[in-house]
mmCIF file of C-alpha atoms and ligand atoms in Angstrom:
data_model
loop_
_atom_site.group_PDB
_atom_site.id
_atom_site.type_symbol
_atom_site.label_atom_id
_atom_site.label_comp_id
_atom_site.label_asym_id
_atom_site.label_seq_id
_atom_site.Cartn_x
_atom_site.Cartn_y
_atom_site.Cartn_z
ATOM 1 C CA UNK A 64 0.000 0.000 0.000
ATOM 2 C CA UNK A 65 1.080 3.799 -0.944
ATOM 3 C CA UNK A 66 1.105 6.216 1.828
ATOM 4 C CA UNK A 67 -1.131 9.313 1.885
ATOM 5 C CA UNK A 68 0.143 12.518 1.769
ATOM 6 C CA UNK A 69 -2.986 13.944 2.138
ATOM 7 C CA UNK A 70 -4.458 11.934 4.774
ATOM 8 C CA UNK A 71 -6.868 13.376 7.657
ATOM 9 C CA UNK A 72 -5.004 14.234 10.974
ATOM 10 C CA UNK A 73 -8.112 15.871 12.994
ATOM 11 C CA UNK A 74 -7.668 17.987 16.216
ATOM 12 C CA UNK A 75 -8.850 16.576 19.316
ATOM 13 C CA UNK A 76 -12.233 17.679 18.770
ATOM 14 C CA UNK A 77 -12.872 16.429 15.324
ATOM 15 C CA UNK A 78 -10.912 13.196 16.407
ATOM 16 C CA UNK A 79 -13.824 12.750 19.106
ATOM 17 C CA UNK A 80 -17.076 12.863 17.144
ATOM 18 C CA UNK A 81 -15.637 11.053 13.992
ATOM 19 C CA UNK A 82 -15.141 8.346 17.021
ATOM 20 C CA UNK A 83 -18.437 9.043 18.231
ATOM 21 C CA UNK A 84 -20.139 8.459 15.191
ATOM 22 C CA UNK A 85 -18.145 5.041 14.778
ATOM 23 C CA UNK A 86 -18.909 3.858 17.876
ATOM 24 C CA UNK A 87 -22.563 4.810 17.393
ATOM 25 C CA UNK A 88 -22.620 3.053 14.547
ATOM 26 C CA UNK A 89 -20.797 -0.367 15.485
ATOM 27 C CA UNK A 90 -22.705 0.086 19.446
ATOM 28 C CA UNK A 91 -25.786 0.089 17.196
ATOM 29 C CA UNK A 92 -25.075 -3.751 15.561
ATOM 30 C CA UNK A 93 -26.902 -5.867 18.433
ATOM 31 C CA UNK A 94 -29.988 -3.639 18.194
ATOM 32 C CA UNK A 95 -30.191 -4.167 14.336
ATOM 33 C CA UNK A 96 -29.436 -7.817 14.760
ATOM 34 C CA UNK A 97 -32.394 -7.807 17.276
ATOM 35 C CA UNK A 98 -34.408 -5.689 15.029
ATOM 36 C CA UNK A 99 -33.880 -8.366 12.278
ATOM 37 C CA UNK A 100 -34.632 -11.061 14.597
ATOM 38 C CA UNK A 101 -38.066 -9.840 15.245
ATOM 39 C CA UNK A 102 -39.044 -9.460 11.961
ATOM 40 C CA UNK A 103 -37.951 -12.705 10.673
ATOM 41 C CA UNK A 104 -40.046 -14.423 13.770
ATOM 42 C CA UNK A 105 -42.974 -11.645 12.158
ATOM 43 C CA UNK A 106 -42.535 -12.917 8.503
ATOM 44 C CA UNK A 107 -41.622 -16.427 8.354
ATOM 45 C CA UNK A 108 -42.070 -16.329 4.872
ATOM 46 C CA UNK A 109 -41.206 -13.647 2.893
ATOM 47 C CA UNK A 110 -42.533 -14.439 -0.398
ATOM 48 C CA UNK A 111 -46.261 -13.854 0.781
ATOM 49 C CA UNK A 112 -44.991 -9.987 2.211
ATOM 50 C CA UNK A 113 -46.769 -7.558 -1.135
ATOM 51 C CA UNK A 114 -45.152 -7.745 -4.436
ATOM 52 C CA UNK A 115 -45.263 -3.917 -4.834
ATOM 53 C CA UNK A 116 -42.280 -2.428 -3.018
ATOM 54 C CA UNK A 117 -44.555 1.026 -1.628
ATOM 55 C CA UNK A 118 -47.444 -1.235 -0.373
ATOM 56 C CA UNK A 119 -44.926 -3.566 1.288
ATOM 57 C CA UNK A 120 -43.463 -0.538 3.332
ATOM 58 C CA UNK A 121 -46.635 0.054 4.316
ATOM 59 C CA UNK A 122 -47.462 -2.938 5.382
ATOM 60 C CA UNK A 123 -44.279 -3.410 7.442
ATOM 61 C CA UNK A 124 -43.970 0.328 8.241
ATOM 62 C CA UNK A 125 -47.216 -0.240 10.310
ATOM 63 C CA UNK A 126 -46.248 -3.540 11.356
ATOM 64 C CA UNK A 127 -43.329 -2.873 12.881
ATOM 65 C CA UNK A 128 -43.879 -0.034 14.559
ATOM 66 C CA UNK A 129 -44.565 -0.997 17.429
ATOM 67 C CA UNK A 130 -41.400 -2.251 18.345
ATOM 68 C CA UNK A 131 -39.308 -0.331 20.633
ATOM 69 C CA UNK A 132 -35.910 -1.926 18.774
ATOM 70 C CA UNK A 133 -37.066 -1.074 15.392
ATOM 71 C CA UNK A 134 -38.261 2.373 16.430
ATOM 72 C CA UNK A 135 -34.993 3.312 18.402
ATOM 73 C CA UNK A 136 -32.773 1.806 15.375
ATOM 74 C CA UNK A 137 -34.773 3.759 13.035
ATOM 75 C CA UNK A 138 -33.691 6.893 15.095
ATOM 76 C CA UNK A 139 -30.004 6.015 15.204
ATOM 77 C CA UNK A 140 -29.964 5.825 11.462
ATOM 78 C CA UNK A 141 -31.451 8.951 11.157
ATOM 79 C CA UNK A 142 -28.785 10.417 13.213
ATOM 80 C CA UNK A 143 -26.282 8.924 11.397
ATOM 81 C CA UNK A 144 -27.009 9.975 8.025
ATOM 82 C CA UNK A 145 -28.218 13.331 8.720
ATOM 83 C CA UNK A 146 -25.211 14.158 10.794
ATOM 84 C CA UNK A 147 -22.646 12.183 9.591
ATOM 85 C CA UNK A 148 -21.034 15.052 6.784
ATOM 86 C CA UNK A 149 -21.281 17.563 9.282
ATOM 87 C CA UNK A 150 -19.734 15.851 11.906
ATOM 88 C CA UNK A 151 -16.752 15.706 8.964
ATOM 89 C CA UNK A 152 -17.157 18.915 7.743
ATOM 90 C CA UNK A 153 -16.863 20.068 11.335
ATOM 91 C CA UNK A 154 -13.393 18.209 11.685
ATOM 92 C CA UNK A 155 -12.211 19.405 8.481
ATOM 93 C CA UNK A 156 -12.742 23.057 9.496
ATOM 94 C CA UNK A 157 -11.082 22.166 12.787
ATOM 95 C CA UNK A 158 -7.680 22.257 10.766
ATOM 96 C CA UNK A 159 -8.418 23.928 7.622
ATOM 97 C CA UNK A 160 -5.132 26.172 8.189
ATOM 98 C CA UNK A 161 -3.297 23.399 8.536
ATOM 99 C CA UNK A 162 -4.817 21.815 5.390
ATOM 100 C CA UNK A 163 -5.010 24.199 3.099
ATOM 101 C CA UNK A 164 -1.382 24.517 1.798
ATOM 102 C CA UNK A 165 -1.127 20.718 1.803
ATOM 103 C CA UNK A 166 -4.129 20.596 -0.533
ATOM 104 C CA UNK A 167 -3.386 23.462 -2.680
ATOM 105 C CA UNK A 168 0.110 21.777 -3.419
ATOM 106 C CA UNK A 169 -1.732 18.285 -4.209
ATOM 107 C CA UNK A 170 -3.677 20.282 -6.430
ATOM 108 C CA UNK A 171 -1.159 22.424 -8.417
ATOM 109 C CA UNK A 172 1.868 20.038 -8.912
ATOM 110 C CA UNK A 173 0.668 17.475 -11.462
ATOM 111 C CA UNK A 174 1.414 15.716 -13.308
ATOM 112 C CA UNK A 175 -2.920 14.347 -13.064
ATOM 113 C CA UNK A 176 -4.744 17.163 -15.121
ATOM 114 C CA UNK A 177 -8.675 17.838 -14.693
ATOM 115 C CA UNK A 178 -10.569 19.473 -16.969
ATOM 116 C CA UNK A 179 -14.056 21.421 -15.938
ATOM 117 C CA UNK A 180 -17.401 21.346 -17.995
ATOM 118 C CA UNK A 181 -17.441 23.541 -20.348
ATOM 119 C CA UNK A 182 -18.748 26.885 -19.429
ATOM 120 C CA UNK A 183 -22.608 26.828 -20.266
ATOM 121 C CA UNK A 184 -22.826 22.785 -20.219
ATOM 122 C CA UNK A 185 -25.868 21.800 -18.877
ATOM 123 C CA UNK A 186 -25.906 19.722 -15.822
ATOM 124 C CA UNK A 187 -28.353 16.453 -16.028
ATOM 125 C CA UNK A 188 -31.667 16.812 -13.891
ATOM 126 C CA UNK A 189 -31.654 13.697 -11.977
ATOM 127 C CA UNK A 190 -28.310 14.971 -10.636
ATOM 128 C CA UNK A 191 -28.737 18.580 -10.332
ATOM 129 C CA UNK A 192 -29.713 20.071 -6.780
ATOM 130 C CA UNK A 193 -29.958 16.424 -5.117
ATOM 131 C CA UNK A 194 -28.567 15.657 -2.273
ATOM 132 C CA UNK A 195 -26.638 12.176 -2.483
ATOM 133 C CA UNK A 196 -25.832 10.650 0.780
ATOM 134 C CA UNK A 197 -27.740 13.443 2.388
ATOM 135 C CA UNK A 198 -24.861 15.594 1.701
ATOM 136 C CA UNK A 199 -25.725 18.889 2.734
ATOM 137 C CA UNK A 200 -25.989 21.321 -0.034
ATOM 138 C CA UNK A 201 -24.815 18.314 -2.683
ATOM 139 C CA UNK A 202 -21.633 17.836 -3.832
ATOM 140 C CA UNK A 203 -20.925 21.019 -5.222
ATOM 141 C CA UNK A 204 -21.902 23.204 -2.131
ATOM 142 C CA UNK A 205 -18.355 22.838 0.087
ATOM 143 C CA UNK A 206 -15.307 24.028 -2.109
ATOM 144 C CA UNK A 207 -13.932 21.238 0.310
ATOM 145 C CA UNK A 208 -16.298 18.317 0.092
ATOM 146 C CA UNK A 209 -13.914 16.249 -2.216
ATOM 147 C CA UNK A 210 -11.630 16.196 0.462
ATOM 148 C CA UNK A 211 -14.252 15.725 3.462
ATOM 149 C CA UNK A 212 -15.543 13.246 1.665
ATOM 150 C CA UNK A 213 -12.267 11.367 0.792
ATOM 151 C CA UNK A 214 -10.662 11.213 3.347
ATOM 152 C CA UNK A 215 -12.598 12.169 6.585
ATOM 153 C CA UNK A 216 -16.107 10.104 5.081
ATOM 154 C CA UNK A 217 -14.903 7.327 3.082
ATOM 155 C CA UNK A 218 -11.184 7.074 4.203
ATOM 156 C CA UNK A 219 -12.148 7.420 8.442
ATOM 157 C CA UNK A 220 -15.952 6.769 8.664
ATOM 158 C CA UNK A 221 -16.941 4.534 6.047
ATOM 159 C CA UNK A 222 -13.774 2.167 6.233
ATOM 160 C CA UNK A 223 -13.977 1.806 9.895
ATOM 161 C CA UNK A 224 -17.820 0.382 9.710
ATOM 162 C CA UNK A 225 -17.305 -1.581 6.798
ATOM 163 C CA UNK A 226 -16.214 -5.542 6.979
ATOM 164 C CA UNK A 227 -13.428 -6.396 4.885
ATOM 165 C CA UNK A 228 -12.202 -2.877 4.165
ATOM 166 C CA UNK A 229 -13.549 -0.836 1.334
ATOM 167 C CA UNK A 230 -10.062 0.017 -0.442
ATOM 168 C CA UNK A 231 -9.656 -4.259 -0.337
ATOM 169 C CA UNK A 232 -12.687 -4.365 -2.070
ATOM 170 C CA UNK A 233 -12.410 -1.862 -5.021
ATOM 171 C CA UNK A 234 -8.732 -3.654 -5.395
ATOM 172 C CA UNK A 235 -10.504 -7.143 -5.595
ATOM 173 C CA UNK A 236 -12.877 -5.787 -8.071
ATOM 174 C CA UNK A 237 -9.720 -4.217 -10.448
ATOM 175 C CA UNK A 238 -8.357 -7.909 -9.997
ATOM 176 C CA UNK A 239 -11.796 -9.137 -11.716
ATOM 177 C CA UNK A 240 -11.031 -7.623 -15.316
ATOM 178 C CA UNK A 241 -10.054 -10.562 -17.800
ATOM 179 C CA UNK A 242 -6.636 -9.535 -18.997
ATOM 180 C CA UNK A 243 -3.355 -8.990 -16.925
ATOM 181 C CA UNK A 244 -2.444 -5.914 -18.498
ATOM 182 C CA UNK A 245 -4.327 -2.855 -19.974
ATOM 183 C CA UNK A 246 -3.150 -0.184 -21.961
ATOM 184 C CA UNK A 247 -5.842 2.364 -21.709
ATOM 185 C CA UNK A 248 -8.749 2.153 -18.877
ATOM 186 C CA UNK A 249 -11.559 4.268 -18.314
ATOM 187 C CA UNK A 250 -12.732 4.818 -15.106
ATOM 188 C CA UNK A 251 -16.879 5.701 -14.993
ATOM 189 C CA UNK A 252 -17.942 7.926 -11.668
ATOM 190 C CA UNK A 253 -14.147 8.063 -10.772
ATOM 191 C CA UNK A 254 -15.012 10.349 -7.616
ATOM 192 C CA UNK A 255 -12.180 11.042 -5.086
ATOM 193 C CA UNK A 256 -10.453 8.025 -7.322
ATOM 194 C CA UNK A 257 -10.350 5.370 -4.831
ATOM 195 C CA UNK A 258 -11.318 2.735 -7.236
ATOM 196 C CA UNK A 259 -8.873 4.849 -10.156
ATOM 197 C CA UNK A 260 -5.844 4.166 -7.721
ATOM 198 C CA UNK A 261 -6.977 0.435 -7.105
ATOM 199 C CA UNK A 262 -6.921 0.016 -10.964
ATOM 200 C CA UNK A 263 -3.742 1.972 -11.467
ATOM 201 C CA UNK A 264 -2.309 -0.377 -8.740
ATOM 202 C CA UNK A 265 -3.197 -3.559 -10.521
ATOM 203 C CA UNK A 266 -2.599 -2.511 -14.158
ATOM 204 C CA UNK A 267 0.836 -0.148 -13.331
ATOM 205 C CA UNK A 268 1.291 0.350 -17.041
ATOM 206 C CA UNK A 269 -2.506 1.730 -17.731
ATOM 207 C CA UNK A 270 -2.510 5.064 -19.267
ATOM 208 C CA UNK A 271 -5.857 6.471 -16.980
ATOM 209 C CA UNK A 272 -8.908 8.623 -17.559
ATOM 210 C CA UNK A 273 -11.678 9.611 -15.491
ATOM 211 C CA UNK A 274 -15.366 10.836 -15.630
ATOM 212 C CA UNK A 275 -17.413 11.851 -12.739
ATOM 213 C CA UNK A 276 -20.192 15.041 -13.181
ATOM 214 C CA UNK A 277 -19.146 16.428 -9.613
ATOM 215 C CA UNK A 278 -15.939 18.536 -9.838
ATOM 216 C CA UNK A 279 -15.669 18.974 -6.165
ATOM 217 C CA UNK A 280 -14.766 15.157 -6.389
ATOM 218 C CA UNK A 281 -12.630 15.067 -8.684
ATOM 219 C CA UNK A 282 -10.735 17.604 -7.280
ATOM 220 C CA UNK A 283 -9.526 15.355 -4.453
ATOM 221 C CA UNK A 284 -8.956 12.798 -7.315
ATOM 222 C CA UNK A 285 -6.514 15.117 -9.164
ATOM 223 C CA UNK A 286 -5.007 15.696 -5.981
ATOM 224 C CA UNK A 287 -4.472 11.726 -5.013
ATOM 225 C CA UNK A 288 -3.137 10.800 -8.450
ATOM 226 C CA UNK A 289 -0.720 14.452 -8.299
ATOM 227 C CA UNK A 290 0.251 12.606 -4.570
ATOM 228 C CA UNK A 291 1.084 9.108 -5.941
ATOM 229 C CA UNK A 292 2.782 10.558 -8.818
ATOM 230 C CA UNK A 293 0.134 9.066 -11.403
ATOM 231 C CA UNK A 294 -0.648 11.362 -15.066
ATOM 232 C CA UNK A 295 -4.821 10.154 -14.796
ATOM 233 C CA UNK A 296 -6.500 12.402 -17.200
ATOM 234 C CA UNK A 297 -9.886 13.741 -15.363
ATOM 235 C CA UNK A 298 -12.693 15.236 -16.763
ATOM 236 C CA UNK A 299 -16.312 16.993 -15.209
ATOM 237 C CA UNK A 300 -18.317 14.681 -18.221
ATOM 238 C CA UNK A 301 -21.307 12.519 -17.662
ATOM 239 C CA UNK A 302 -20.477 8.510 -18.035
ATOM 240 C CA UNK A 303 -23.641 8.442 -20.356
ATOM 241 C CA UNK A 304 -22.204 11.020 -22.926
ATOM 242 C CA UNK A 305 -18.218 11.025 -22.473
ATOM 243 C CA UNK A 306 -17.131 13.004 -25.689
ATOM 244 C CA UNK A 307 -14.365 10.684 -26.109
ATOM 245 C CA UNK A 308 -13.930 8.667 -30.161
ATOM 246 C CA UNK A 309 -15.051 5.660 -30.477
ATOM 247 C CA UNK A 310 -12.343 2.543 -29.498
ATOM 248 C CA UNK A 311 -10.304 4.712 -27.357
ATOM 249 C CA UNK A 312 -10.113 2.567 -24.567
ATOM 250 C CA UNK A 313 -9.126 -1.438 -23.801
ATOM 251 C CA UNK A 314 -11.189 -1.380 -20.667
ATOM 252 C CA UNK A 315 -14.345 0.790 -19.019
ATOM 253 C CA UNK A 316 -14.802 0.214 -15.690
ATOM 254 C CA UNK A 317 -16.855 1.617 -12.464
ATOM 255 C CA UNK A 318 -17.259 0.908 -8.977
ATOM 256 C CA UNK A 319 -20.405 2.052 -7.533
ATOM 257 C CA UNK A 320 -21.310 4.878 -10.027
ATOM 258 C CA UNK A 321 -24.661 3.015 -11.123
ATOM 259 C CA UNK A 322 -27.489 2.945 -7.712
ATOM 260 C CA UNK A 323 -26.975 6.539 -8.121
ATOM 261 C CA UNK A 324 -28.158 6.965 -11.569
ATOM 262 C CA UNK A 325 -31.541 6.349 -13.075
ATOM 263 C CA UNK A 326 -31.990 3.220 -15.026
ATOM 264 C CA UNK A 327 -32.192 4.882 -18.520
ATOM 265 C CA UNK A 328 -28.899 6.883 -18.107
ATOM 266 C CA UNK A 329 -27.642 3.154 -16.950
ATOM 267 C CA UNK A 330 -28.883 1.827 -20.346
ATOM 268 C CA UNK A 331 -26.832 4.596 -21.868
ATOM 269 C CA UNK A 332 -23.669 4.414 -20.010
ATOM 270 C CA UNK A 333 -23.320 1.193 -20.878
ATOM 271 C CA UNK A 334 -23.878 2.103 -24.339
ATOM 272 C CA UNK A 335 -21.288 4.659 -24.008
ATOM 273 C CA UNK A 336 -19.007 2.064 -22.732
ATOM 274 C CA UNK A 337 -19.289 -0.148 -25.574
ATOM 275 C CA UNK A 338 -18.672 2.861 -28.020
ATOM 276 C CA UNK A 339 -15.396 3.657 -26.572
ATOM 277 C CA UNK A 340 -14.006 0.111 -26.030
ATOM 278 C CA UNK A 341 -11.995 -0.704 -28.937
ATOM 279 C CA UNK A 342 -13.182 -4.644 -30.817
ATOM 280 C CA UNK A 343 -12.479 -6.827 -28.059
ATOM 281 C CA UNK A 344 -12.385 -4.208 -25.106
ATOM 282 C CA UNK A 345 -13.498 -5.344 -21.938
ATOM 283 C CA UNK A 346 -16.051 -3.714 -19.458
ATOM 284 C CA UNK A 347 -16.409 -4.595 -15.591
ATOM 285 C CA UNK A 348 -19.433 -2.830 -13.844
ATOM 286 C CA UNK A 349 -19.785 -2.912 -9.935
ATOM 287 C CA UNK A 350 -22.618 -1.886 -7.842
ATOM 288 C CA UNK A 351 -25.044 -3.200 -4.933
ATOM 289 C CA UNK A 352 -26.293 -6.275 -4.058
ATOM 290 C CA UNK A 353 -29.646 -6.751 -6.491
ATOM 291 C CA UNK A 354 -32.753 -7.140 -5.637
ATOM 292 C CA UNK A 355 -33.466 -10.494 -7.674
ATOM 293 C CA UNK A 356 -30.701 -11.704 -5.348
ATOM 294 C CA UNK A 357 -32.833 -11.112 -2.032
ATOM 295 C CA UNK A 358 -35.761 -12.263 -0.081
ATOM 296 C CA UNK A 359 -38.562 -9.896 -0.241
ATOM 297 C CA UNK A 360 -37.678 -9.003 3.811
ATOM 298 C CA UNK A 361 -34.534 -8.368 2.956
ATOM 299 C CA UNK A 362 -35.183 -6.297 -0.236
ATOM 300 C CA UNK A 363 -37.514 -3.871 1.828
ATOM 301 C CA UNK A 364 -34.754 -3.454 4.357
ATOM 302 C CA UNK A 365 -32.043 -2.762 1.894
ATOM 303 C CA UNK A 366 -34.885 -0.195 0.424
ATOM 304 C CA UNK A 367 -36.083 1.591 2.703
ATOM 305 C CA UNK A 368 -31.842 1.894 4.099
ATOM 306 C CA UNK A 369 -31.468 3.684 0.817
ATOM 307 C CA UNK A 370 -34.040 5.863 1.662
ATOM 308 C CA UNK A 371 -32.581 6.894 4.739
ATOM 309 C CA UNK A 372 -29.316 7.246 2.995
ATOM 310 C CA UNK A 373 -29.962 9.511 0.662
ATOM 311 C CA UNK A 374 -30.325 7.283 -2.553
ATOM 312 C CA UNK A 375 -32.565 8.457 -4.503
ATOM 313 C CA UNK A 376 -32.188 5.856 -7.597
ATOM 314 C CA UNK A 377 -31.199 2.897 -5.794
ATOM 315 C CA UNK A 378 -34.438 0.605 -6.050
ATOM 316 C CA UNK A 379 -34.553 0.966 -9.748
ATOM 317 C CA UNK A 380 -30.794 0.467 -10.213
ATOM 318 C CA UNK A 381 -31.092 -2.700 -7.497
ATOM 319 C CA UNK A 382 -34.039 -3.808 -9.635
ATOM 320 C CA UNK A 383 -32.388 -3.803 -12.560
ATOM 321 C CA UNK A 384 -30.851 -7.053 -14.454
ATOM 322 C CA UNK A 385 -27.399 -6.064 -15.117
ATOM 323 C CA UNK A 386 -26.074 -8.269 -16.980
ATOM 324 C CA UNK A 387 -29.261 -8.159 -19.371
ATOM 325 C CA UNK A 388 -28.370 -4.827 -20.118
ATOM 326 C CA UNK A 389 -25.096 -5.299 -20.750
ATOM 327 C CA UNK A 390 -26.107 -8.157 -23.380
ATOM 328 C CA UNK A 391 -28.726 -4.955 -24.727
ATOM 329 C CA UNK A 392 -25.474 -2.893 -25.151
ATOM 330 C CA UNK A 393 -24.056 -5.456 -27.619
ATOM 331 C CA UNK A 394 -21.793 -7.076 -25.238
ATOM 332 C CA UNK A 395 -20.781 -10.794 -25.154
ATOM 333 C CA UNK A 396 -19.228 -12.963 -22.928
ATOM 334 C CA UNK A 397 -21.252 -11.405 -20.118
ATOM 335 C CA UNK A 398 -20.936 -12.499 -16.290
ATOM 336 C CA UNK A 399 -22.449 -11.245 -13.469
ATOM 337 C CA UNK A 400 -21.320 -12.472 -9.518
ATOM 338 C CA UNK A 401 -21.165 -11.206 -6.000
ATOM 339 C CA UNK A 402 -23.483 -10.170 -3.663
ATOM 340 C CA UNK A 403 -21.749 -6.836 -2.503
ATOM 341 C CA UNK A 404 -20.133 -5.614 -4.905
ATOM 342 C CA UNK A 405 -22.531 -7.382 -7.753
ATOM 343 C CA UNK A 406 -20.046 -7.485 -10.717
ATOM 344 C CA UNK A 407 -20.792 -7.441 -14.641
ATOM 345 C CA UNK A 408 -17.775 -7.925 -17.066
ATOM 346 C CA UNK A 409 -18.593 -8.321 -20.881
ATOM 347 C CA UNK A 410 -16.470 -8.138 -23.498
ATOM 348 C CA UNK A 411 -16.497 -5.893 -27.078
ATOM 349 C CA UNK A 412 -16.850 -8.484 -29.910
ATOM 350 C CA UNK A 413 -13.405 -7.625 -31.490
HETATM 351 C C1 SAM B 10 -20.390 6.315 -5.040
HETATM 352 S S1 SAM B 10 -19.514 7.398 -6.039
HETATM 353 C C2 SAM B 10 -18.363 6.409 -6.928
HETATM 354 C C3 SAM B 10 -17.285 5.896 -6.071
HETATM 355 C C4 SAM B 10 -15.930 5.778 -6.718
HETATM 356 N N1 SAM B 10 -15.959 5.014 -7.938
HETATM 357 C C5 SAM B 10 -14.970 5.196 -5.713
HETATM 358 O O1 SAM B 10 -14.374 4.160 -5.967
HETATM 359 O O2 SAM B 10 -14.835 5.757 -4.624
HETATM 360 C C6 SAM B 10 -20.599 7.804 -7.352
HETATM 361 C C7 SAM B 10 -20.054 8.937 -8.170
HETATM 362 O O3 SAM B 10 -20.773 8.964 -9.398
HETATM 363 C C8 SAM B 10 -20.851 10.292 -9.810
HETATM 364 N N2 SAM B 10 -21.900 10.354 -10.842
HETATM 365 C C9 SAM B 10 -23.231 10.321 -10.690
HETATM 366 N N3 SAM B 10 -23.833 10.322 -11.881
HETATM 367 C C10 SAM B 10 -22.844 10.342 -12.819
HETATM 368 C C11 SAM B 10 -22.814 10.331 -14.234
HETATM 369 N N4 SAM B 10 -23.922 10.298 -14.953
HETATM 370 N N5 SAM B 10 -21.626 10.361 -14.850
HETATM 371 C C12 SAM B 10 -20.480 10.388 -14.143
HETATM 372 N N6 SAM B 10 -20.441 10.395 -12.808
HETATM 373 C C13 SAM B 10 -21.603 10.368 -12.147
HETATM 374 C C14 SAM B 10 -21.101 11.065 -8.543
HETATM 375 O O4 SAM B 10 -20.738 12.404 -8.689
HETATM 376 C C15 SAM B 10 -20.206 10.311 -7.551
HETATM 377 O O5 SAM B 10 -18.956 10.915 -7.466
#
C-alpha cells in the first residue's frame, strides 16, 4: 500500500465525534441484529410480504412499529445519516489552516490534469440540486467536500464500519477484469479516485482517464493521483455522454457509479461504454447487491436503508438485471457475480 500525503489528521475535537459516530454506529449492531430477529419471527415467509415495493413498506412500516428496537434503530440511522457530513465537515474546518497549503500543493503540482465542464454545459436533472448521501448542499456546495468526503467520510468513517475494508474491495474488483495488463482504462464515476488508484495499482502500465459530473470530487482525485505521482486524465463529463472517439479505450470500468443513476442513463452508459471500447475491449461494472438476489424481507430493508441514505435511484438500479443490459449494449461474454459488490464484465466483440 502507498502512503497518503494527504491523509486526515483531525484535532482533538474532530478526532472525538468522527469516534463518536463510529462507535454509534458499530454500538448500534446488536440492536439491528435484534431488530432483524423480530421481523424474521414476524414474517416467516417472505414471499407472501406484497409484491409492490410502496405497499410492502406500508405494510411493514405499520407492522413494525410498534417495536421499541425497530423504532430506536430507526432513530439512530437517522442520526447517522443526517449528521454524519457535518460531523466531517466540522473536523475538516477544525484544521483547515493546517490543510489548506497541503491541498493546494496536491492540487497544483501534477502531473494528473482535470478538466471542468465547459462553461454553459448543462448539468443532467436527476443529478442537479440532489442531495446524495444526504450531503448537505450536494456535492458542489463545500469548495472542500472532495476532500471531506475522501478522506474524513470514506477514508475514516466509512472504512472503519465496513467488513473487509472498502479500499480491499475496489482492489478485488480491479483484480476481476479478464486480462493482466491494460493499456488504456476508463474509469466511470471516478469520484475522489479510490477505485482509479486500485486500478492503477493492478494494471501499473494503464494510461488512466476519469469521468465523474461532480468537480468537487474530482478535485480530491486530481489531488491523489498528483500525490502518488500518477498522469490520470480527469474530466467533469457525464459517463452516459463522455465526448471521447469511439475505441479509445481497452477497458471501461466503475465501482459504484450506477445505484446513483436512473436506469435509462444506466442503459446509456453502458452504451457509451461499448462505443469507446476498442473490438475486443473489456467492461467490468460494480454496484449493490440486487434485488433479484434477495428475499422480499430483505429487499424492503435494503430499500427503505437507501431511503434513509440519501439514494434516490437505488431501487430501480437494485431492480435492474445487469447483466441483461449489458447483453442490450451489444456485449458478449457477459458475467455477473457477487453479492456486494454485484459485478458485470462483458467483453467488445473484437
Ligand atoms: C459512489 S460514487 C463512486 C465511487 C468511486 N468510484 C470510488 O471508488 O470511490 C458515485 C459517483 O458517481 C458520480 N456520478 C453520478 N452520476 C454520474 C454520471 N452520470 N456520470 C459520471 N459520474 C456520475 C457522482 O458524482 C459520484 O462521485
Amino acid at each position: 500500500m502507498t502512503t497518503n500525503p494527504l491523509a486526515f489528521i483531525p484535532a482533538q475535537r474532530g478526532r472525538a465525534s468522527v469516534d463518536f459516530m463510529i462507535h454509534l454506529a458499530r454500538g448500534s449492531q446488536p440492536l439491528r441484529g435484534e431488530v432483524a430477529r423480530e421481523q424474521a419471527e414476524m414474517v416467516p415467509d417472505p414471499s407472501v410480504l406484497p409484491e409492490d415495493l410502496d405497499l410492502r413498506d406500508r405494510h411493514l412500516g405499520q407492522s413494525c412499529a410498534a417495536s421499541p428496537a425497530f423504532r430506536a434503530s430507526q432513530l439512530l440511522g437517522e442520526f447517522h445519516a443526517r449528521m454524519h457530513g457535518l460531523v466531517a465537515r466540522e473536523a475538516f474546518e477544525e484544521v483547515r489552516e493546517d490543510l489548506e497549503p497541503v491541498i493546494a500543493r496536491y492540487q497544483e503540482q501534477g502531473p494528473t490534469t482535470l478538466e471542468p465542464a465547459p462553461e454553459g454545459a448543462e448539468t443532467p436533472a436527476y443529478f442537479e440540486g440532489v442531495h446524495f448521501h444526504r450531503t448537505a448542499g450536494g456535492w458542489e456546495e463545500h469548495e472542500m467536500q472532495g476532500y471531506i468526503h475522501g478522506e474524513i467520510v470514506h477514508r475514516k468513517l466509512v472504512e472503519a464500519l465496513y467488513p473487509g475494508g472498502i479500499f480491499q474491495q475496489r482492489r478485488a474488483v480491479a483484480a476481476m477484469a479478464p486480462r493482466r495488463a491494460y493499456e488504456r482504462i476508463l474509469d466511470m464515476g471516478a469520484s475522489t479516485g479510490h477505485f482509479t488508484q486500485a486500478l492503477q495499482e493492478t494494471y501499473p502500465e494503464a494510461e488512466i482517464t476519469g469521468v465523474d459530473l461532480s468537480l468537487r470530487v474530482l478535485e480530491h482525485a486530481q489531488r491523489i493521483g498528483n500525490a502518488q505521482g500518477y498522469a490520470w486524465k480527469l474530466y467533469q463529463r457525464p459517463a452516459e455522454d463522455t465526448g471521447f472517439a469511439e475505441a479509445s479505450f481497452d477497458l471501461v470500468a466503475s465501482y459504484i457509479l450506477l445505484h446513483e443513476i436512473p436506469a435509462d442513463v444506466i442503459r446509456r452508459v453502458f452504451a457509451e461504454a461499448y462505443r469507446v471500447l476498442e473490438p475486443g475491449g473489456d467492461m467490468i461494472m460494480s454496484d449493490v447487491t440486487r434485488y433479484a438476489d434477495m428475499d422480499k424481507l430483505a429487499v424492503w430493508r435494503a430499500d427503505s436503508g437507501a431511503r434513509l441514505g440519501g439514494e434516490p435511484y437505488w431501487r430501480e438500479s437494485a431492480s435492474l438485471d445487469l447483466a441483461e443490459v449489458a447483453r442490450e449494449a451489444g456485449f458478449v461474454d457477459v458475467t455477473a457475480q457477487g453479492i456486494y459488490p454485484h459485478v458485470v464484465i462483458g467483453r467488445k466483440p473484437g
